[in-house]
Coordinates of C-alpha atoms in Angstrom, one line a residue:
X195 CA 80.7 109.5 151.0
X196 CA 83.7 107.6 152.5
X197 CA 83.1 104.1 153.6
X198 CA 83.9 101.9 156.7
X199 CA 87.1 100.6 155.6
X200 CA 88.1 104.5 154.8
X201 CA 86.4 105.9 158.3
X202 CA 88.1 103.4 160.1
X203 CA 91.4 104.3 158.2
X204 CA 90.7 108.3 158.8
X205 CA 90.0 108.2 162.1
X206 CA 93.3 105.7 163.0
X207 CA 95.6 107.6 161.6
X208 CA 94.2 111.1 163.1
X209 CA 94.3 108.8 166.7
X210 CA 97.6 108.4 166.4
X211 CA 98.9 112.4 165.6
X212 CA 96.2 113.1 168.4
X213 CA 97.1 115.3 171.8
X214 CA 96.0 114.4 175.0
X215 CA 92.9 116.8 174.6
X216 CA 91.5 115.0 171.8
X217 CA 92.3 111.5 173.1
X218 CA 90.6 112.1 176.4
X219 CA 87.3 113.1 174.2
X220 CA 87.5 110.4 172.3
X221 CA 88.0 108.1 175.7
X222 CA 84.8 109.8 176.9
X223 CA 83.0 108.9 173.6
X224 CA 83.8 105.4 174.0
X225 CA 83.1 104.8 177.6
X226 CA 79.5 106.5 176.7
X227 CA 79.1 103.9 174.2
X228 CA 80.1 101.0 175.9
X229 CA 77.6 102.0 178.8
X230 CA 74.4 102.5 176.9
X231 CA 75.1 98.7 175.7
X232 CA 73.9 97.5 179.3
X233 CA 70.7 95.6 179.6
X234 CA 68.1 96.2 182.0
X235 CA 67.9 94.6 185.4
X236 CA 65.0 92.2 185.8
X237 CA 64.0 94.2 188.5
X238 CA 64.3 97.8 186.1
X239 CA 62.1 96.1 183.7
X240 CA 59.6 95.0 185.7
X241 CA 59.4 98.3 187.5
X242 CA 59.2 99.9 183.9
X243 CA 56.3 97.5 182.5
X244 CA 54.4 98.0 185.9
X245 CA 54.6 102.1 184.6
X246 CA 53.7 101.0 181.0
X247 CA 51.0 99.3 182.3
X248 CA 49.6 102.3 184.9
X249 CA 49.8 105.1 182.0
X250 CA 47.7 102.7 179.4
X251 CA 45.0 102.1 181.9
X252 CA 44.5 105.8 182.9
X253 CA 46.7 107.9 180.4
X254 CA 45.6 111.5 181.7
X255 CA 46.8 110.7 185.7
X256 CA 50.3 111.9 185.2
X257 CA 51.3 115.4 184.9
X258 CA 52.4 118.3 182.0
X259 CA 56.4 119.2 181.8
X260 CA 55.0 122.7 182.4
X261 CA 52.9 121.9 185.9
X262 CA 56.4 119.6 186.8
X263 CA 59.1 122.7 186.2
X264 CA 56.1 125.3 187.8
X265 CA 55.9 123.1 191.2
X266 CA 59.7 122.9 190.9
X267 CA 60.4 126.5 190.7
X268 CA 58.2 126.8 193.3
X269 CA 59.5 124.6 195.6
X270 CA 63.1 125.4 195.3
X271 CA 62.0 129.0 194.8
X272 CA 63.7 129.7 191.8

C-alpha cells in the first residue's frame, strides 16, 4: 500500500501529463471538497436542533420513504 508521500507524488506527476478532460474532473473533485468544509449557519443549526428535538419527542409523526415517493408519484402523476 503506497503512502502519502508516494500518493502525493503519483498523483502530481499524472496532473501534470493530464488532458483537459481529466483536469476538469479533478477541478470538480476539489471544488466538492472544499464546499462540504462549510459550517452551518446559526440559523441552519438551530432550525436542525428544533427538528432533532420534534422527532425525539414524538418519533412515529413523520412519514415512510415509501408513503413520501407514493404521494409524489401521485401528485406529479408519474
Amino acid at each position: 500500500m503506497e503512502n502519502t508521500i508516494d500518493l502525493k507524488k503519483r498523483i502530481h506527476e499524472f496532473i501534470d501529463h493530464a488532458d483537459e478532460r481529466i483536469l476538469r474532473i479533478i477541478n470538480a473533485i476539489i471544488t466538492t471538497e472544499e464546499n462540504t468544509d462549510e459550517e452551518l449557519t446559526p440559523e441552519h443549526k438551530i432550525i436542525l436542533d428544533k427538528r432533532i428535538e420534534d422527532h425525539k419527542e414524538n418519533p412515529t409523526s413523520g412519514k415512510s420513504w415509501d408513503d413520501v415517493k407514493n404521494s409524489l408519484k401521485n401528485k406529479y402523476e408519474l
